[in-house]
Amino acid sequence: MEKFDIDKIVRKNIEKLKPYSSARSEYRGDAEVFLDANENAYGSPLDENYNRYPDPLQWELKKELSRIKGVPPQNIFIGNGSDEVIDIAFRIFCKPGQDNVIVCPPTYGMYKVCAGINDVETKEVLLTEDFQLNVEGILNAVDANTKLLFICSPNNPTGNDMNRMDIELLLNNFPGIVIIDEAYINFSRQKTFIQELLEYENLIVMQTLSKAWGLAALRLGLGFASEKIIDLFNRVKPPYNVNLSSQQLGIKALANIKEVNANIINTIQQRNWVHDQLQQFNFVQIIYTSDANFILVKVDNADKLYQYLLLHRIIVRNRSKEPLCNNCIRITIGTQQENEKLINTLKSYE
Ligand SMILES: *Cc1c(COP(=O)(O)O)cnc(C)c1O
């Protein structure tokens, strides 16, 4: 297979693009009077900051992330949620109506939705029976128009890590960009790939502050990649894609890493407890081992169990219609009290 060459896979219109230059990105200096951005000089009803456009490149937040993640700020992209990172990857690399991407179901649904929105074909190469990557199948599916490969590890909804050697093999042999979605990495024993950016020019690692960091409402999705790829992301993104409150609250939250780590440990303990407790039920057929903050469970009748739990005002995710997930439900790990309520409710099922 051909060696990876980023210039060959970037869309020509993006390569040639002259990005929008915002007032805040053009001016660098120590001006006192800002009459360049049509902002409201009289202030906002909230706070003196909110009348000004925020930093388009979120450098303060990136500095804090850099400290925690051990990746230089210029190798970090921050999106309005991970979904923006996914969408921009499509817009940089995939020509609508011509290019295609590879996804490995059962997996996160947004990859395919985003492909659809961008009029990009999705080639689906199912995971194996034990929910691992079908490396040969993936490489066989590649054609001259294949631009992206999505690997979710730990995978949603199955909960397991992908074998590291399989991922490395794909990084070395896939001719396009490999996007590793590590949304659940903090709950896993697996080592992150963000330290491997120098090794692989075709790697984008996605993480998020929505799960382990508990900040789903702020919409802070992260992309880690070579400077070259990050520059492309910055050209294509909307100028002010991350709002000021999210930047400020993100910085504040990153100072509380101890609390976050304690919550991760609790979540993992509770995950083990729920896993053990589920074994007592006859209607439970398989409890899949999880490296994430949820557990996939195969039961005798997922639709019936889902409705039963709903009746008791407990909502889980019915994943029965996903390939390889017949009669499977996905249960997010809650607080101890919530998990006890779940197990007690299941005791009176049937
Ligand atoms: C939850 C989740 C995300 C996070 O999405 P955000 O838009 O950052 O909240 C990304 N990938 C997967 C697989 C997820 O399950």
CSV table of C-alpha atoms and ligand atoms in Angstrom, one decimal:
chain,number,residue,atom,x,y,z
A,1,MET,CA,0.0,0.0,0.0
A,2,GLU,CA,1.1,3.6,-0.7
A,3,LYS,CA,2.9,5.6,2.0
A,4,PHE,CA,0.7,8.2,3.7
A,5,ASP,CA,1.0,11.6,2.2
A,6,ILE,CA,-1.2,14.3,3.7
A,7,ASP,CA,-1.0,16.6,0.7
A,8,LYS,CA,-2.6,13.8,-1.4
A,9,ILE,CA,-5.6,13.4,0.8
A,10,VAL,CA,-6.6,17.0,1.7
A,11,ARG,CA,-9.4,18.4,-0.5
A,12,LYS,CA,-8.0,20.8,-3.0
A,13,ASN,CA,-10.5,23.5,-2.0
A,14,ILE,CA,-9.3,23.3,1.6
A,15,GLU,CA,-5.7,23.4,0.6
A,16,LYS,CA,-6.3,26.6,-1.3
A,17,LEU,CA,-8.7,28.1,1.2
A,18,LYS,CA,-8.1,31.6,2.4
A,19,PRO,CA,-9.7,31.3,5.9
A,20,TYR,CA,-11.9,34.0,7.3
A,21,SER,CA,-9.8,36.4,9.4
A,22,SER,CA,-11.6,37.6,12.4
A,23,ALA,CA,-10.8,40.9,14.2
A,24,ARG,CA,-9.7,39.0,17.2
A,25,SER,CA,-7.2,36.8,15.3
A,26,GLU,CA,-5.7,39.7,13.2
A,27,TYR,CA,-4.8,42.1,16.0
A,28,ARG,CA,-1.8,41.2,18.2
A,29,GLY,CA,-0.5,44.0,20.5
A,30,ASP,CA,-1.4,46.2,23.4
A,31,ALA,CA,-4.2,48.4,22.2
A,32,GLU,CA,-6.4,50.0,24.8
A,33,VAL,CA,-9.4,51.0,22.7
A,34,PHE,CA,-11.0,48.2,20.7
A,35,LEU,CA,-13.1,49.6,17.8
A,36,ASP,CA,-12.3,46.8,15.4
A,37,ALA,CA,-15.0,44.2,15.9
A,38,ASN,CA,-18.3,46.0,16.1
A,39,GLU,CA,-18.7,44.8,19.7
A,40,ASN,CA,-20.9,46.6,22.2
A,41,ALA,CA,-18.6,49.1,24.0
A,42,TYR,CA,-21.3,49.7,26.6
A,43,GLY,CA,-21.0,46.2,28.0
A,44,SER,CA,-23.5,43.4,28.5
A,45,PRO,CA,-26.2,42.9,31.1
A,46,LEU,CA,-24.1,40.1,32.6
A,47,ASP,CA,-20.5,40.9,33.0
A,48,GLU,CA,-17.9,43.1,31.4
A,49,ASN,CA,-16.3,40.2,29.5
A,50,TYR,CA,-19.3,39.0,27.6
A,51,ASN,CA,-19.6,41.9,25.2
A,52,ARG,CA,-16.2,40.9,23.6
A,53,TYR,CA,-15.6,38.0,21.2
A,54,PRO,CA,-13.7,35.2,22.9
A,55,ASP,CA,-10.2,33.9,21.9
A,56,PRO,CA,-10.7,32.1,18.6
A,57,LEU,CA,-8.0,29.6,19.4
A,58,GLN,CA,-8.7,29.2,23.2
A,59,TRP,CA,-5.0,29.4,24.2
A,60,GLU,CA,-5.5,29.6,27.9
A,61,LEU,CA,-7.7,26.5,27.9
A,62,LYS,CA,-5.2,24.7,25.6
A,63,LYS,CA,-2.3,25.6,28.0
A,64,GLU,CA,-4.1,23.9,30.8
A,65,LEU,CA,-5.0,20.9,28.7
A,66,SER,CA,-1.4,20.7,27.5
A,67,ARG,CA,-0.2,20.5,31.1
A,68,ILE,CA,-2.6,17.7,32.0
A,69,LYS,CA,-2.3,15.7,28.7
A,70,GLY,CA,1.4,16.2,28.1
A,71,VAL,CA,0.8,17.3,24.5
A,72,PRO,CA,1.9,20.8,23.2
A,73,PRO,CA,-0.9,23.4,22.8
A,74,GLN,CA,-0.3,23.6,19.0
A,75,ASN,CA,-1.2,19.9,18.7
A,76,ILE,CA,-4.6,20.4,20.3
A,77,PHE,CA,-7.9,21.4,18.6
A,78,ILE,CA,-10.9,22.2,20.7
A,79,GLY,CA,-14.4,21.7,19.1
A,80,ASN,CA,-17.9,22.5,20.2
A,81,GLY,CA,-18.2,18.9,21.3
A,82,SER,CA,-16.6,15.9,19.6
A,83,ASP,CA,-19.2,16.1,17.0
A,84,GLU,CA,-17.6,19.2,15.6
A,85,VAL,CA,-14.2,17.5,15.5
A,86,ILE,CA,-15.8,14.6,13.5
A,87,ASP,CA,-17.6,17.0,11.1
A,88,ILE,CA,-14.5,19.1,10.4
A,89,ALA,CA,-12.5,16.0,9.6
A,90,PHE,CA,-15.1,15.1,6.9
A,91,ARG,CA,-15.0,18.6,5.5
A,92,ILE,CA,-11.2,18.7,5.3
A,93,PHE,CA,-10.6,15.3,3.8
A,94,CYS,CA,-13.7,14.0,2.1
A,95,LYS,CA,-15.0,15.2,-1.2
A,96,PRO,CA,-18.8,14.9,-1.2
A,97,GLY,CA,-20.2,12.4,-3.7
A,98,GLN,CA,-16.9,10.9,-4.3
A,99,ASP,CA,-14.9,9.9,-1.2
A,100,ASN,CA,-15.7,7.2,1.4
A,101,VAL,CA,-14.8,6.4,5.0
A,102,ILE,CA,-14.6,3.1,7.0
A,103,VAL,CA,-16.5,2.6,10.3
A,104,CYS,CA,-16.7,-0.6,12.4
A,105,PRO,CA,-20.1,-1.3,13.7
A,106,PRO,CA,-21.5,-1.8,16.3
A,107,THR,CA,-20.1,1.6,17.2
A,108,TYR,CA,-20.9,5.3,17.9
A,109,GLY,CA,-23.6,6.5,15.5
A,110,MET,CA,-22.3,10.0,14.8
A,111,TYR,CA,-19.5,8.8,12.3
A,112,LYS,CA,-22.1,7.5,9.9
A,113,VAL,CA,-24.6,10.4,10.4
A,114,CYS,CA,-21.8,12.9,9.8
A,115,ALA,CA,-20.8,11.0,6.6
A,116,GLY,CA,-24.4,11.2,5.5
A,117,ILE,CA,-24.6,14.9,6.1
A,118,ASN,CA,-21.5,15.4,4.1
A,119,ASP,CA,-22.7,13.1,1.3
A,120,VAL,CA,-19.8,10.7,1.9
A,121,GLU,CA,-20.2,7.0,1.5
A,122,THR,CA,-19.7,4.8,4.7
A,123,LYS,CA,-18.1,1.4,4.3
A,124,GLU,CA,-19.0,-0.8,7.2
A,125,VAL,CA,-16.6,-3.5,8.3
A,126,LEU,CA,-18.2,-5.2,11.3
A,127,LEU,CA,-16.2,-6.0,14.4
A,128,THR,CA,-15.5,-9.6,15.0
A,129,GLU,CA,-17.7,-11.8,17.3
A,130,ASP,CA,-15.6,-10.7,20.3
A,131,PHE,CA,-15.9,-7.0,19.3
A,132,GLN,CA,-12.4,-6.6,18.0
A,133,LEU,CA,-11.3,-4.9,14.7
A,134,ASN,CA,-11.4,-7.0,11.6
A,135,VAL,CA,-8.0,-5.7,10.4
A,136,GLU,CA,-7.9,-7.7,7.2
A,137,GLY,CA,-11.5,-6.8,6.3
A,138,ILE,CA,-10.7,-3.1,6.9
A,139,LEU,CA,-7.6,-3.1,4.7
A,140,ASN,CA,-9.5,-5.0,2.0
A,141,ALA,CA,-12.2,-2.4,2.0
A,142,VAL,CA,-9.8,0.4,1.2
A,143,ASP,CA,-10.0,1.9,-2.3
A,144,ALA,CA,-8.5,5.0,-3.9
A,145,ASN,CA,-11.2,7.2,-2.4
A,146,THR,CA,-11.0,6.0,1.2
A,147,LYS,CA,-10.0,8.9,3.4
A,148,LEU,CA,-10.9,8.2,7.0
A,149,LEU,CA,-11.0,5.2,9.3
A,150,PHE,CA,-12.9,5.5,12.6
A,151,ILE,CA,-11.8,3.4,15.6
A,152,CYS,CA,-13.6,3.8,18.9
A,153,SER,CA,-11.6,2.5,21.8
A,154,PRO,CA,-13.0,1.8,24.4
A,155,ASN,CA,-15.9,1.2,22.0
A,156,ASN,CA,-19.4,2.5,22.4
A,157,PRO,CA,-21.8,0.5,22.9
A,158,THR,CA,-19.7,-2.6,23.5
A,159,GLY,CA,-17.5,-1.1,26.2
A,160,ASN,CA,-14.2,-2.9,25.3
A,161,ASP,CA,-10.8,-1.7,24.3
A,162,MET,CA,-9.6,-2.5,20.8
A,163,ASN,CA,-6.3,-4.5,20.7
A,164,ARG,CA,-3.4,-2.1,20.6
A,165,MET,CA,-1.5,-4.1,18.1
A,166,ASP,CA,-4.4,-4.1,15.7
A,167,ILE,CA,-4.6,-0.3,15.9
A,168,GLU,CA,-0.8,0.0,15.4
A,169,LEU,CA,-1.1,-2.3,12.3
A,170,LEU,CA,-3.8,-0.1,10.9
A,171,LEU,CA,-1.9,3.1,11.6
A,172,ASN,CA,1.0,1.7,9.7
A,173,ASN,CA,-1.0,0.4,6.7
A,174,PHE,CA,-4.1,2.5,6.3
A,175,PRO,CA,-3.4,5.1,3.5
A,176,GLY,CA,-5.7,7.8,5.0
A,177,ILE,CA,-6.3,9.3,8.4
A,178,VAL,CA,-7.0,7.1,11.3
A,179,ILE,CA,-9.3,8.7,13.9
A,180,ILE,CA,-9.1,7.0,17.3
A,181,ASP,CA,-12.1,8.1,19.5
A,182,GLU,CA,-11.0,7.9,23.1
A,183,ALA,CA,-14.1,9.4,24.7
A,184,TYR,CA,-13.9,6.7,27.5
A,185,ILE,CA,-10.2,6.4,27.8
A,186,ASN,CA,-10.1,7.6,31.5
A,187,PHE,CA,-12.1,4.5,32.5
A,188,SER,CA,-9.8,2.1,30.7
A,189,ARG,CA,-6.6,0.3,31.5
A,190,GLN,CA,-5.5,1.0,27.9
A,191,LYS,CA,-2.9,3.6,27.3
A,192,THR,CA,-3.9,6.6,25.2
A,193,PHE,CA,-2.5,7.2,21.7
A,194,ILE,CA,-2.0,10.9,22.3
A,195,GLN,CA,1.7,10.3,23.0
A,196,GLU,CA,2.1,8.7,19.6
A,197,LEU,CA,1.5,11.8,17.4
A,198,LEU,CA,5.1,12.1,16.4
A,199,GLU,CA,5.2,8.4,15.4
A,200,TYR,CA,2.1,8.6,13.1
A,201,GLU,CA,1.4,11.5,10.8
A,202,ASN,CA,-2.0,10.1,9.9
A,203,LEU,CA,-3.3,9.9,13.4
A,204,ILE,CA,-6.1,12.0,15.0
A,205,VAL,CA,-7.0,11.2,18.6
A,206,MET,CA,-10.3,12.4,19.9
A,207,GLN,CA,-11.1,12.9,23.5
A,208,THR,CA,-13.9,14.8,25.3
A,209,LEU,CA,-14.6,16.6,28.6
A,210,SER,CA,-18.1,15.2,28.4
A,211,LYS,CA,-17.6,11.9,30.1
A,212,ALA,CA,-14.8,11.4,32.8
A,213,TRP,CA,-14.6,15.2,33.3
A,214,GLY,CA,-18.4,15.4,33.8
A,215,LEU,CA,-18.8,18.5,31.5
A,216,ALA,CA,-21.2,17.3,28.9
A,217,ALA,CA,-23.1,20.6,29.0
A,218,LEU,CA,-20.1,22.7,28.1
A,219,ARG,CA,-19.6,21.0,24.8
A,220,LEU,CA,-15.8,20.7,24.8
A,221,GLY,CA,-14.5,18.0,22.4
A,222,LEU,CA,-10.8,17.6,21.8
A,223,GLY,CA,-8.7,16.6,18.8
A,224,PHE,CA,-5.0,15.8,19.1
A,225,ALA,CA,-2.9,15.6,15.9
A,226,SER,CA,0.2,16.9,14.1
A,227,GLU,CA,0.5,20.6,13.8
A,228,LYS,CA,-0.2,20.3,10.1
A,229,ILE,CA,-3.5,18.6,10.7
A,230,ILE,CA,-4.4,21.0,13.6
A,231,ASP,CA,-3.7,24.0,11.2
A,232,LEU,CA,-6.2,22.5,8.7
A,233,PHE,CA,-8.8,22.2,11.5
A,234,ASN,CA,-8.3,25.8,12.5
A,235,ARG,CA,-8.8,27.0,8.9
A,236,VAL,CA,-12.1,25.2,8.5
A,237,LYS,CA,-13.7,25.7,12.0
A,238,PRO,CA,-16.1,28.6,12.6
A,239,PRO,CA,-14.0,31.5,14.0
A,240,TYR,CA,-15.5,31.5,17.5
A,241,ASN,CA,-16.5,27.9,17.8
A,242,VAL,CA,-16.0,27.6,21.6
A,243,ASN,CA,-17.8,30.3,23.6
A,244,LEU,CA,-16.3,32.3,26.5
A,245,SER,CA,-18.2,30.6,29.3
A,246,SER,CA,-17.1,27.2,28.1
A,247,GLN,CA,-13.5,28.3,27.9
A,248,GLN,CA,-13.6,29.9,31.3
A,249,LEU,CA,-15.4,27.0,33.0
A,250,GLY,CA,-13.2,24.5,31.3
A,251,ILE,CA,-10.1,26.1,32.8
A,252,LYS,CA,-11.8,26.2,36.2
A,253,ALA,CA,-12.7,22.5,36.0
A,254,LEU,CA,-9.2,21.4,34.9
A,255,ALA,CA,-7.9,22.7,38.2
A,256,ASN,CA,-10.0,20.0,40.0
A,257,ILE,CA,-8.3,16.9,38.6
A,258,LYS,CA,-8.2,15.3,42.1
A,259,GLU,CA,-12.0,15.3,42.3
A,260,VAL,CA,-12.3,14.0,38.8
A,261,ASN,CA,-9.9,11.1,39.5
A,262,ALA,CA,-11.8,10.2,42.6
A,263,ASN,CA,-15.0,10.1,40.6
A,264,ILE,CA,-13.4,7.9,38.0
A,265,ILE,CA,-12.3,5.4,40.7
A,266,ASN,CA,-15.8,5.4,42.1
A,267,THR,CA,-17.3,4.8,38.7
A,268,ILE,CA,-15.0,1.8,38.1
A,269,GLN,CA,-15.8,0.4,41.5
A,270,GLN,CA,-19.5,0.7,40.8
A,271,ARG,CA,-19.0,-0.8,37.3
A,272,ASN,CA,-17.5,-3.9,38.9
A,273,TRP,CA,-20.3,-4.0,41.5
A,274,VAL,CA,-23.0,-3.8,38.8
A,275,HIS,CA,-21.2,-6.4,36.8
A,276,ASP,CA,-21.1,-8.8,39.8
A,277,GLN,CA,-24.7,-8.2,40.7
A,278,LEU,CA,-26.0,-8.8,37.2
A,279,GLN,CA,-24.8,-12.4,37.3
A,280,GLN,CA,-27.6,-13.4,39.7
A,281,PHE,CA,-30.3,-13.0,37.1
A,282,ASN,CA,-31.5,-15.8,34.9
A,283,PHE,CA,-32.6,-13.5,32.1
A,284,VAL,CA,-29.1,-12.2,31.8
A,285,GLN,CA,-27.2,-14.1,29.1
A,286,ILE,CA,-23.9,-12.3,28.7
A,287,ILE,CA,-22.4,-9.4,30.6
A,288,TYR,CA,-19.6,-8.0,28.4
A,289,THR,CA,-16.4,-6.8,30.1
A,290,SER,CA,-16.3,-3.1,30.1
A,291,ASP,CA,-13.4,-0.6,30.0
A,292,ALA,CA,-15.9,2.3,30.0
A,293,ASN,CA,-18.5,3.9,32.2
A,294,PHE,CA,-21.3,1.6,30.9
A,295,ILE,CA,-21.9,-2.1,30.6
A,296,LEU,CA,-23.5,-3.9,27.6
A,297,VAL,CA,-25.7,-6.8,28.6
A,298,LYS,CA,-27.3,-9.5,26.5
A,299,VAL,CA,-30.7,-10.6,27.9
A,300,ASP,CA,-33.4,-12.9,26.9
A,301,ASN,CA,-35.8,-10.1,25.7
A,302,ALA,CA,-34.3,-6.6,25.5
A,303,ASP,CA,-37.5,-4.9,24.4
A,304,LYS,CA,-39.4,-6.3,27.3
A,305,LEU,CA,-36.7,-5.5,29.9
A,306,TYR,CA,-36.4,-2.0,28.5
A,307,GLN,CA,-40.2,-1.4,28.9
A,308,TYR,CA,-40.2,-2.9,32.4
A,309,LEU,CA,-37.4,-0.6,33.5
A,310,LEU,CA,-39.1,2.4,31.9
A,311,LEU,CA,-42.3,1.6,33.9
A,312,HIS,CA,-40.1,1.9,37.0
A,313,ARG,CA,-38.7,5.2,35.7
A,314,ILE,CA,-35.3,3.8,35.0
A,315,ILE,CA,-34.0,4.5,31.5
A,316,VAL,CA,-31.3,2.4,29.8
A,317,ARG,CA,-30.3,2.3,26.1
A,318,ASN,CA,-31.8,-0.5,24.0
A,319,ARG,CA,-29.1,-1.5,21.5
A,320,SER,CA,-30.9,-4.6,20.1
A,321,LYS,CA,-31.1,-3.3,16.6
A,322,GLU,CA,-27.3,-2.8,16.3
A,323,PRO,CA,-25.3,-5.5,14.5
A,324,LEU,CA,-23.9,-8.2,16.8
A,325,CYS,CA,-26.0,-6.7,19.6
A,326,ASN,CA,-29.2,-8.7,19.4
A,327,ASN,CA,-31.2,-8.4,22.7
A,328,CYS,CA,-28.5,-6.1,24.2
A,329,ILE,CA,-29.1,-3.2,26.5
A,330,ARG,CA,-26.5,-0.6,27.4
A,331,ILE,CA,-26.5,0.5,31.1
A,332,THR,CA,-24.6,3.6,32.1
A,333,ILE,CA,-23.0,3.4,35.6
A,334,GLY,CA,-24.8,5.7,38.0
A,335,THR,CA,-24.2,6.6,41.6
A,336,GLN,CA,-24.2,3.8,44.2
A,337,GLN,CA,-27.8,4.7,45.1
A,338,GLU,CA,-28.9,4.6,41.4
A,339,ASN,CA,-27.2,1.3,40.8
A,340,GLU,CA,-28.8,-0.2,43.8
A,341,LYS,CA,-32.2,0.9,42.7
A,342,LEU,CA,-31.5,-0.7,39.3
A,343,ILE,CA,-30.5,-4.0,40.8
A,344,ASN,CA,-33.4,-4.0,43.2
A,345,THR,CA,-35.8,-3.2,40.5
A,346,LEU,CA,-34.4,-6.1,38.4
A,347,LYS,CA,-34.9,-8.5,41.3
A,348,SER,CA,-38.7,-8.2,40.8
A,349,TYR,CA,-38.6,-8.6,37.0
A,350,GLU,CA,-40.4,-11.6,35.5
B,1,LIG,C1,-20.1,10.5,24.3
B,1,LIG,C2,-19.2,10.2,23.2
B,1,LIG,C3,-18.5,11.3,22.6
B,1,LIG,C4,-18.5,12.6,23.2
B,1,LIG,O1,-19.2,13.5,22.4
B,1,LIG,P1,-19.2,15.1,22.8
B,1,LIG,O2,-19.8,15.7,21.6
B,1,LIG,O3,-17.8,15.5,23.1
B,1,LIG,O4,-20.1,15.2,24.0
B,1,LIG,C5,-17.6,11.0,21.6
B,1,LIG,N1,-17.5,9.7,21.1
B,1,LIG,C6,-18.1,8.7,21.7
B,1,LIG,C7,-17.9,7.3,21.2
B,1,LIG,C8,-19.0,8.9,22.7
B,1,LIG,O5,-19.7,7.9,23.2
